[in-house]
mmCIF file of C-alpha atoms and ligand atoms in Angstrom:
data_model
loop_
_atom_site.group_PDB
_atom_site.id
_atom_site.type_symbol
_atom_site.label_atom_id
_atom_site.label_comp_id
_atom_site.label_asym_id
_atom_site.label_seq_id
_atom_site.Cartn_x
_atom_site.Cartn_y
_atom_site.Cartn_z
ATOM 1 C CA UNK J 20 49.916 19.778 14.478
ATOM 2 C CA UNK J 21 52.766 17.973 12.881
ATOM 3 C CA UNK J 22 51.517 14.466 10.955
ATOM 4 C CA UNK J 23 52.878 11.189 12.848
ATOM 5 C CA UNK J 24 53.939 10.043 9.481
ATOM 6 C CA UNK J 25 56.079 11.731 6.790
ATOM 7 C CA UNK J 26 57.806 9.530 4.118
ATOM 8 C CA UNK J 27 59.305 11.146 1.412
ATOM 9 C CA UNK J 28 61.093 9.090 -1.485
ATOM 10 C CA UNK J 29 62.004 6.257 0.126
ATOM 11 C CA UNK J 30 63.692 4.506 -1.457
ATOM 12 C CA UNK J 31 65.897 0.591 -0.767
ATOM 13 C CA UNK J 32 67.403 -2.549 -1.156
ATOM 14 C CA UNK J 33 68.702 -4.828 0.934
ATOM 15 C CA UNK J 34 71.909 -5.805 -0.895
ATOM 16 C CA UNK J 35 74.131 -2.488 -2.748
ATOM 17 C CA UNK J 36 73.964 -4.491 -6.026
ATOM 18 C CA UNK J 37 70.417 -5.951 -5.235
ATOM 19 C CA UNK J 38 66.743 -5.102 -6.460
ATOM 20 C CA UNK J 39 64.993 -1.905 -5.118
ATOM 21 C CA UNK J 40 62.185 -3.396 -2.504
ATOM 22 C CA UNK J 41 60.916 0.222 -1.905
ATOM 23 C CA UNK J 42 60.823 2.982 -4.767
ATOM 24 C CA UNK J 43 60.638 6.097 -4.356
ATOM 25 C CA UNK J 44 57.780 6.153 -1.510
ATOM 26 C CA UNK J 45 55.670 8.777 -0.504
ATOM 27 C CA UNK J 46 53.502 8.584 2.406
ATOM 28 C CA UNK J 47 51.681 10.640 4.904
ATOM 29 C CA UNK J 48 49.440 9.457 8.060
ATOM 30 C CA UNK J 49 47.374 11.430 10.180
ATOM 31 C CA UNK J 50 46.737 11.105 14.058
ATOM 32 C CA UNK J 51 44.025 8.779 14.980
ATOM 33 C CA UNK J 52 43.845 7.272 11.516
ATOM 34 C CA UNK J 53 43.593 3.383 10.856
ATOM 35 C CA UNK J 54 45.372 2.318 7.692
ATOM 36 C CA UNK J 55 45.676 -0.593 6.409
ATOM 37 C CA UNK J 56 48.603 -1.904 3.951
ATOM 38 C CA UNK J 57 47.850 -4.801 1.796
ATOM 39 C CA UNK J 58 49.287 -5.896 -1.319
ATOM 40 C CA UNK J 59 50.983 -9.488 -2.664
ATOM 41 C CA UNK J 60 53.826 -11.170 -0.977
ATOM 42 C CA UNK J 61 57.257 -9.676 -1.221
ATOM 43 C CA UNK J 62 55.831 -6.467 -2.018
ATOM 44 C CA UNK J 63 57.589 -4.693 0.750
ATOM 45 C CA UNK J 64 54.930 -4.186 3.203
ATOM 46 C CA UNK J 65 56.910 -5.418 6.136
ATOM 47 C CA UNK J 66 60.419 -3.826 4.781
ATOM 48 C CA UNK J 67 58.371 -0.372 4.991
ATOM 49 C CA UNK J 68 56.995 -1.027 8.471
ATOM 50 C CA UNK J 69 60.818 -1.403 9.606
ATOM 51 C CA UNK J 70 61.453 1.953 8.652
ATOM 52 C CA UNK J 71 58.598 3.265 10.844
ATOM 53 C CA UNK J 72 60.139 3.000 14.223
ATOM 54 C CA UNK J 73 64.119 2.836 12.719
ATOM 55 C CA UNK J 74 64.660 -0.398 12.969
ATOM 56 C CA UNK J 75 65.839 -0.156 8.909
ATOM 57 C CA UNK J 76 66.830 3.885 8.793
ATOM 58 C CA UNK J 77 66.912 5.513 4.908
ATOM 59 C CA UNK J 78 69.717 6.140 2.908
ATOM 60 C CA UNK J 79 67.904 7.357 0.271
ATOM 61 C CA UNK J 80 64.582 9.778 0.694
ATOM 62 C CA UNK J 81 63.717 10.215 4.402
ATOM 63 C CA UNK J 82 61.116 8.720 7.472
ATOM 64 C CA UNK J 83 59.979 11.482 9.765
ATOM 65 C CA UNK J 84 58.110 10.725 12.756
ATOM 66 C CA UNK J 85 56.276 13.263 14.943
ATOM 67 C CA UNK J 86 58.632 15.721 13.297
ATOM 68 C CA UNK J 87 61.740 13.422 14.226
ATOM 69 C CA UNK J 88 63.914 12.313 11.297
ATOM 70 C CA UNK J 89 65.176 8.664 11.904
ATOM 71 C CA UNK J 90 68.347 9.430 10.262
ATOM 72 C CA UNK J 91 69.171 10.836 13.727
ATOM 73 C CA UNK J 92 70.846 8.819 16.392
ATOM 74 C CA UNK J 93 69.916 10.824 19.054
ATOM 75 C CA UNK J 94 66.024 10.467 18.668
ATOM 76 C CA UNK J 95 65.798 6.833 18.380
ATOM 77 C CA UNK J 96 64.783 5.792 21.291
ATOM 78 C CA UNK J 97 62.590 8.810 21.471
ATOM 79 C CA UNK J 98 61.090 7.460 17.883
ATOM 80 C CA UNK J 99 61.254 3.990 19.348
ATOM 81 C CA UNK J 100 58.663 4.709 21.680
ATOM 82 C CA UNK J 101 56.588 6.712 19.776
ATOM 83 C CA UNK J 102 56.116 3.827 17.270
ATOM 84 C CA UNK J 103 55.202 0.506 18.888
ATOM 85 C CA UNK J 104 55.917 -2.526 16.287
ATOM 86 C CA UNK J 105 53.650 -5.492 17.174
ATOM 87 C CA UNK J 106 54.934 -8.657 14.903
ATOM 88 C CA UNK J 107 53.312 -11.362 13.452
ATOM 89 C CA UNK J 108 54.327 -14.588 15.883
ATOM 90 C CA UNK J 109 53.183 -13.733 19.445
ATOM 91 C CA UNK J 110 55.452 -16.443 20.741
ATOM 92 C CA UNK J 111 58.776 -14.183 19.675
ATOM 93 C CA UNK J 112 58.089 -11.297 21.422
ATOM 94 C CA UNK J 113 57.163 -13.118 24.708
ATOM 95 C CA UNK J 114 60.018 -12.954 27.416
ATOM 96 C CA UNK J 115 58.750 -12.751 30.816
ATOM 97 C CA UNK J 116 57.824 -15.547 33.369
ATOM 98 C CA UNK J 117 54.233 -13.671 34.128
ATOM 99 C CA UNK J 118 51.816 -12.148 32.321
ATOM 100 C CA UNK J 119 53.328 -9.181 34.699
ATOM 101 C CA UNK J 120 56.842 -9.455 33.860
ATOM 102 C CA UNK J 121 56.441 -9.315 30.369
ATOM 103 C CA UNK J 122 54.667 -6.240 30.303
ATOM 104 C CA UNK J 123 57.172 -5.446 32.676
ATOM 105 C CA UNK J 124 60.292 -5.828 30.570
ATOM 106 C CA UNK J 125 60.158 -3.092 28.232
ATOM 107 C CA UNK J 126 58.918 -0.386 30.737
ATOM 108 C CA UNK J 127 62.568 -1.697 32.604
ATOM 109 C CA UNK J 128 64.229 -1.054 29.180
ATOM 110 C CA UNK J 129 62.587 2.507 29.328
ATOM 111 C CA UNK J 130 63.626 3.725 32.340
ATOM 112 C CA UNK J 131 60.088 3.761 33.885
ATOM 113 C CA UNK J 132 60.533 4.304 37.767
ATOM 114 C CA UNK J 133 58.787 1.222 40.120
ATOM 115 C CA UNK J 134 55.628 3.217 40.824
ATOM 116 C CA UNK J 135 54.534 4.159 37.844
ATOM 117 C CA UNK J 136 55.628 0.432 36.253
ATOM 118 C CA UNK J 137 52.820 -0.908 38.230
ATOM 119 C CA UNK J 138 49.823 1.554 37.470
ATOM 120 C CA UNK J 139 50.937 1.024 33.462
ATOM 121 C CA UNK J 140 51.160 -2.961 34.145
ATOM 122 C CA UNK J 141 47.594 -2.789 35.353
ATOM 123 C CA UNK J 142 46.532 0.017 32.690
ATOM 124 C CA UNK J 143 47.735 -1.697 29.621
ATOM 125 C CA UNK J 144 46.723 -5.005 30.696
ATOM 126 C CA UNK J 145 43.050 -3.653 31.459
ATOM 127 C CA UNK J 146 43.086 -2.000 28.089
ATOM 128 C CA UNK J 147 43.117 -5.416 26.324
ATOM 129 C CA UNK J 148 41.401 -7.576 28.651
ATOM 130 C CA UNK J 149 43.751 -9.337 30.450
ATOM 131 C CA UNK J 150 44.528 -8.225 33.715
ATOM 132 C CA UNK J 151 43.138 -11.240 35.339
ATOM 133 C CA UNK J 152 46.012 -13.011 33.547
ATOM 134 C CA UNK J 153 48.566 -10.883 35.420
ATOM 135 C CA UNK J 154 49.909 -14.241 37.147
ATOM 136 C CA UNK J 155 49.383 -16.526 34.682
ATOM 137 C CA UNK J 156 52.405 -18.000 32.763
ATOM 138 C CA UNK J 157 52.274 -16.564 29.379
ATOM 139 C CA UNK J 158 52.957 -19.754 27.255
ATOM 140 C CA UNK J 159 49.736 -21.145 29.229
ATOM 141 C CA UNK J 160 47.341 -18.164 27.047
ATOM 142 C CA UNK J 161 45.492 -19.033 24.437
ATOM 143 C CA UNK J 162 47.004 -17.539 21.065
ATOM 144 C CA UNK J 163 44.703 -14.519 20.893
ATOM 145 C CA UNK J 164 45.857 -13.731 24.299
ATOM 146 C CA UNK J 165 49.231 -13.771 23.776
ATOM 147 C CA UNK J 166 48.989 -11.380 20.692
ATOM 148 C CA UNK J 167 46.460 -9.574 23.388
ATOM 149 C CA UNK J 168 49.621 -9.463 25.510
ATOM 150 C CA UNK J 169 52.607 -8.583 23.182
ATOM 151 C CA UNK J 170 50.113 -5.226 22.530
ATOM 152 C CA UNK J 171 49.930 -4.897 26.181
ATOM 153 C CA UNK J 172 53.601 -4.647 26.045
ATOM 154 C CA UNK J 173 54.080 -1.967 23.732
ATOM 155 C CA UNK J 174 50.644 0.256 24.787
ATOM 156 C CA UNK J 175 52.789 0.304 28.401
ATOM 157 C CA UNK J 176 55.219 2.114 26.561
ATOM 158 C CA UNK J 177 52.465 4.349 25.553
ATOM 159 C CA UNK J 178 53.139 5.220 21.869
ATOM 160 C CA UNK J 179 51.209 7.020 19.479
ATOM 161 C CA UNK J 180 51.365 4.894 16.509
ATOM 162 C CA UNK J 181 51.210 0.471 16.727
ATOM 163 C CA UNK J 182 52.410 -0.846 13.770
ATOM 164 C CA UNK J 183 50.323 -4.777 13.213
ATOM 165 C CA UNK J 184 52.805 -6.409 10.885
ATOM 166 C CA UNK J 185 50.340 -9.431 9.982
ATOM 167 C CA UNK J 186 49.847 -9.836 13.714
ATOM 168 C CA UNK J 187 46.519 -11.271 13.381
ATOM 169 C CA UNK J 188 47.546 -13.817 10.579
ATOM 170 C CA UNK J 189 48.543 -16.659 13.447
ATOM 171 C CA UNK J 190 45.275 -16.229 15.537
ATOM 172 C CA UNK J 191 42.190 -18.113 14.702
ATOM 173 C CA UNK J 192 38.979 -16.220 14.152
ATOM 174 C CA UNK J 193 38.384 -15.884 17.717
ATOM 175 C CA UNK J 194 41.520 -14.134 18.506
ATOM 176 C CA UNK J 195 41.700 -11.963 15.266
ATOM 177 C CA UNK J 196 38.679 -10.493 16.320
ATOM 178 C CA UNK J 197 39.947 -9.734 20.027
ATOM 179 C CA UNK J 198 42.415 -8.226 18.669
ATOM 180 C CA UNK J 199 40.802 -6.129 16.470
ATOM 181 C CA UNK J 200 38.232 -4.896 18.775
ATOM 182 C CA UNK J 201 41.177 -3.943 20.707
ATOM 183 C CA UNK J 202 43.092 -2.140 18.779
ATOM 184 C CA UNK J 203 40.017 -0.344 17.756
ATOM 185 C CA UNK J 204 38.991 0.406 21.326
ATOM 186 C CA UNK J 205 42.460 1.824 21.646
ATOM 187 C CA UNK J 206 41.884 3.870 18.957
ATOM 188 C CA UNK J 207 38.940 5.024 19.994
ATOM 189 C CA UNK J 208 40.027 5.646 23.334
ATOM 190 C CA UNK J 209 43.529 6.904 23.450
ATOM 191 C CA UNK J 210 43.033 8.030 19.388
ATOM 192 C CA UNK J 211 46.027 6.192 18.755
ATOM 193 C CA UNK J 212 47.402 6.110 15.424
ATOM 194 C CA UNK J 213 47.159 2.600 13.529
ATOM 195 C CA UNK J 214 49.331 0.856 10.911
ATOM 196 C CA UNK J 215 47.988 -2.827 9.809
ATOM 197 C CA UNK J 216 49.513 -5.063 7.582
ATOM 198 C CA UNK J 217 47.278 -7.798 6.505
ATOM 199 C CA UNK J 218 46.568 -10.139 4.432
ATOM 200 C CA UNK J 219 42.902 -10.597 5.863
ATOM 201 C CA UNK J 220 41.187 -8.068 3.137
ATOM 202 C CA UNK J 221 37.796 -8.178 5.755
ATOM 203 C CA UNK J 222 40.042 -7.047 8.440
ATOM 204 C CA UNK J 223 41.189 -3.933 5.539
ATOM 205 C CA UNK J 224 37.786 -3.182 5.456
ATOM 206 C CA UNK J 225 37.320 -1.484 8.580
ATOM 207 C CA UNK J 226 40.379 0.523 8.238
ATOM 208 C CA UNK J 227 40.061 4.203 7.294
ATOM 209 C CA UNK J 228 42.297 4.157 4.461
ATOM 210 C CA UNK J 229 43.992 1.241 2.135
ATOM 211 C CA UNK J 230 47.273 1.383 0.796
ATOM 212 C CA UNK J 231 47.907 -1.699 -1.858
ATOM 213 C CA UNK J 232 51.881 -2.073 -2.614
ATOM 214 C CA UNK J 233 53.024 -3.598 -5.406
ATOM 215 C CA UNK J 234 56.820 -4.395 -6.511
ATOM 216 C CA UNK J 235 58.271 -1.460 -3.983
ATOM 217 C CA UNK J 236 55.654 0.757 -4.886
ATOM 218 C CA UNK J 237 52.091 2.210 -3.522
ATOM 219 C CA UNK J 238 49.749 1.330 -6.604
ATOM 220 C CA UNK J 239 46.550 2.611 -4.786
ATOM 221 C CA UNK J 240 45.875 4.769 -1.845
ATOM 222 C CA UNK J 241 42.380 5.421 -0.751
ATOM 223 C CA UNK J 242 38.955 4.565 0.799
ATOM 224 C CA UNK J 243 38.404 0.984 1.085
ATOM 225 C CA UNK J 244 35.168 1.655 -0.572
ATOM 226 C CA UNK J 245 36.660 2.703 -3.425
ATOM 227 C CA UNK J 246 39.579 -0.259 -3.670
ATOM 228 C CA UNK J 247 38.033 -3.542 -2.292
ATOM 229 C CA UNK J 248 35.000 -2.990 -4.870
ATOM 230 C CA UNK J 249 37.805 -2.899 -7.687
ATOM 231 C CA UNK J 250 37.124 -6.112 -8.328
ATOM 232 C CA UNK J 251 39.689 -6.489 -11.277
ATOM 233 C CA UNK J 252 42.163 -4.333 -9.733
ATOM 234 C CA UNK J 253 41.767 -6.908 -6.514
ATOM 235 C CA UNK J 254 42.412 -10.185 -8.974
ATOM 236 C CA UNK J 255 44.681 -8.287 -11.221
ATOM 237 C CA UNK J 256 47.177 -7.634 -7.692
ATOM 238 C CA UNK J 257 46.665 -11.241 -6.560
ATOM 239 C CA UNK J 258 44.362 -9.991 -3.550
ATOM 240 C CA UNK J 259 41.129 -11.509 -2.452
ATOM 241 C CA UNK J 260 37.863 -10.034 -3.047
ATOM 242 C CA UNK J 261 35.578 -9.312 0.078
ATOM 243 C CA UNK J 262 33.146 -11.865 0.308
ATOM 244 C CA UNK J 263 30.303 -8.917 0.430
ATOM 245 C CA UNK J 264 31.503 -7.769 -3.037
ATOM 246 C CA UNK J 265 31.286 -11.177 -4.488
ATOM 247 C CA UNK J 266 27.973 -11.628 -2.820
ATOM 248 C CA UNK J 267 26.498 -8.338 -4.419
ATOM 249 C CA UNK J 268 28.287 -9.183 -7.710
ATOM 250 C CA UNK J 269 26.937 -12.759 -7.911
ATOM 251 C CA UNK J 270 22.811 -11.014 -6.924
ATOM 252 C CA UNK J 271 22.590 -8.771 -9.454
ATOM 253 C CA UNK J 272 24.280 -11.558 -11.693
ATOM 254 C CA UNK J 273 21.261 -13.441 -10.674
ATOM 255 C CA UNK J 274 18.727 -10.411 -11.554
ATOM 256 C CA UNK J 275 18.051 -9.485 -8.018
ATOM 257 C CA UNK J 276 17.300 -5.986 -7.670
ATOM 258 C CA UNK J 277 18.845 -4.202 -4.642
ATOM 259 C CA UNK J 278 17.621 -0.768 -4.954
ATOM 260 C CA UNK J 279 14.801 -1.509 -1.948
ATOM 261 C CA UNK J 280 17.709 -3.093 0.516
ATOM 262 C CA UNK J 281 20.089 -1.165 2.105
ATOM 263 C CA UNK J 282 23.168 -3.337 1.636
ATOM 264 C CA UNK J 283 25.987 -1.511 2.857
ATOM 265 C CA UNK J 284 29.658 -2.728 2.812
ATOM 266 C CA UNK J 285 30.030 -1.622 6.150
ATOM 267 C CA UNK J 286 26.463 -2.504 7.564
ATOM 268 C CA UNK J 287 27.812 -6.468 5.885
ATOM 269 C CA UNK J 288 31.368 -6.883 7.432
ATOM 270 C CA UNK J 289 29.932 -5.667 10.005
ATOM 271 C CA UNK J 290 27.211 -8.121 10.588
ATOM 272 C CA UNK J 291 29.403 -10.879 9.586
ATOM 273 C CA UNK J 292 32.221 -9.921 12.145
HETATM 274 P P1 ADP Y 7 56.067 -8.251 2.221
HETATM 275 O O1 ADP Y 7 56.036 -7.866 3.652
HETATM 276 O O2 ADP Y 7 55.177 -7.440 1.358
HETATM 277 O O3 ADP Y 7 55.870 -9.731 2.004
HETATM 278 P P2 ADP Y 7 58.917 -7.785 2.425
HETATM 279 O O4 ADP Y 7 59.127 -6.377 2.822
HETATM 280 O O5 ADP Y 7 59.041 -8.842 3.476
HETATM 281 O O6 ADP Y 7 57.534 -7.920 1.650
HETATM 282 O O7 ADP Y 7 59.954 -8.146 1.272
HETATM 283 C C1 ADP Y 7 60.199 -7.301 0.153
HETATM 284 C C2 ADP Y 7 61.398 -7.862 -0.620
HETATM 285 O O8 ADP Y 7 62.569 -7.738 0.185
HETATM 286 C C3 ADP Y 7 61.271 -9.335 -0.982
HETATM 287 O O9 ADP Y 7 61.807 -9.525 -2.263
HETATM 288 C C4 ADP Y 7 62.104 -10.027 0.068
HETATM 289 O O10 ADP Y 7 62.641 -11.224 -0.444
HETATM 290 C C5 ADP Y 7 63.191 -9.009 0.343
HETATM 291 N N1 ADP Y 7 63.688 -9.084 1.740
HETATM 292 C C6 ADP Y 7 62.936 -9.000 2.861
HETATM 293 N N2 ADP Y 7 63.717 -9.072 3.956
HETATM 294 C C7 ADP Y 7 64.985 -9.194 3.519
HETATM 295 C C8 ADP Y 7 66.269 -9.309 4.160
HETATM 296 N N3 ADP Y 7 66.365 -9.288 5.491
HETATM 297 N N4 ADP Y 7 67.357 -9.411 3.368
HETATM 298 C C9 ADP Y 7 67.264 -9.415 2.019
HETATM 299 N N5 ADP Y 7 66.093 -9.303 1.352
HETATM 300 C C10 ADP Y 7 64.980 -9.199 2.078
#
């Protein structure tokens, strides 16, 4: 099975005689897996997430997706509905009168016939909890909801891979965490692929894999495990430490012994979430 993600030496600036905001990256992504992208502002995190449905296409190295390369003008609206970009500001990417239209509009955009529009209006808007907004006017929903419904929007489309550019980083706790149990209820169910960029290192956590960029480049690539315990890495990248880390830091600081209690990272965020 071909990889929904292949990036190989990607490499760009913005301006010809400008700085290089990605170098030379390398990048593959599995089906079904969660990772998240974190890493200090200006980095490049959302520049790379352009190049993931070919809204930014490379002129040097190259973005394959599901086999397509990007490069090519004849797959892009084939890639473009593969990869579903949800942005940070629900407010932007809301254009319909209803709930209904909205989800509505891109379906239009795709061709999808009257019959079928309905049954994925319903569908999508079930997935994420609101079809009992399906009249409602959409600047009446509470924040969470309207991220809830810009996702709605692009699961119509049903792609393979959403790509979260910092969409939880408007939403108060509340509506982060609808939104996460969402998308991970997507995932779980439709074992849609999942691209996060965040600044919310908790929200990291609970993806299957971390990337941390750095100045154009991916300085670590693994479990989060491994990198949000890297406490001097974390500081040392201007990134914040889990609270669980500092918490198990500051006990055995303290002399408290942990061997007898079963403190997990995940068994913590989880609890806390
Ligand atoms: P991040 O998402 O990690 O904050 P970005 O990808 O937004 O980083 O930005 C990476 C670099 O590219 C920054 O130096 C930023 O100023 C620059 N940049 C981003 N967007 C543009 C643009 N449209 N034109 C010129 N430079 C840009």
């Amino acid at each position: 099975m071909v990889d929904p993600i292949q990036i190989k030496d990607l490499t760009y600036k913005y301006d010809t005689d400008g700085e290089e905001v990605l170098k030379k990256i390398s990048l593959t992504v599995k089906k079904g897996e969660w990772v998240a992208i974190i890493g200090h502002n200006g980095s490049g995190k959302s520049t790379l997430s352009r190049f993931l449905n070919g809204l930014l296409v490379p002129e040097a190295g190259e973005v394959i997706i599901n086999g397509m390369d990007t490069r090519d003008e004849d797959k892009m609206w084939e890639i473009r509905k593969y990869v579903g970009l949800v942005f940070q500001n629900p407010e932007n990417q809301l254009v319909g009168t209803t709930v209904k239209d909205d989800i509505a509009f891109g379906l239009e955009n795709n061709g999808v016939p009257t019959m079928e529009m309905e049954e994925r209006i319903r569908n999508s808007a079930e997935k994420v909890g609101i079809a009992h907004l399906l009249s409602e006017e959409p600047h009446r929903l509470s924040g969470g909801q309207k991220q809830r419904l810009a996702i709605a929007g692009i699961i119509a489309i049903q792609p393979s891979v959403i790509v979260l550019d910092e969409s939880t980083s408007m939403l108060d706790p509340q509506g982060r965490k609808e939104v996460i149990q969402t998308v991970l209820h997507l995932r779980e169910t439709e074992n849609i692929t999942v691209i996060s960029i965040t600044h919310d290192i908790d929200e990291a956590s609970l993806a299957d894999r971390i990337l941390v960029m750095s100045d154009g480049e991916i300085v670590r690539d693994g479990a989060p495990e491994d990198i949000l315990t890297d406490e001097e890495f974390l500081i040392d990248q201007s990134l914040d430490v889990p609270f669980s880390v500092k918490l198990q830091r500051y006990l055995l600081k303290e002399g408290i012994n942990l061997n007898h209690v079963t403190l997990s990272l995940d068994d913590l965020v989880e609890e806390l979430w």
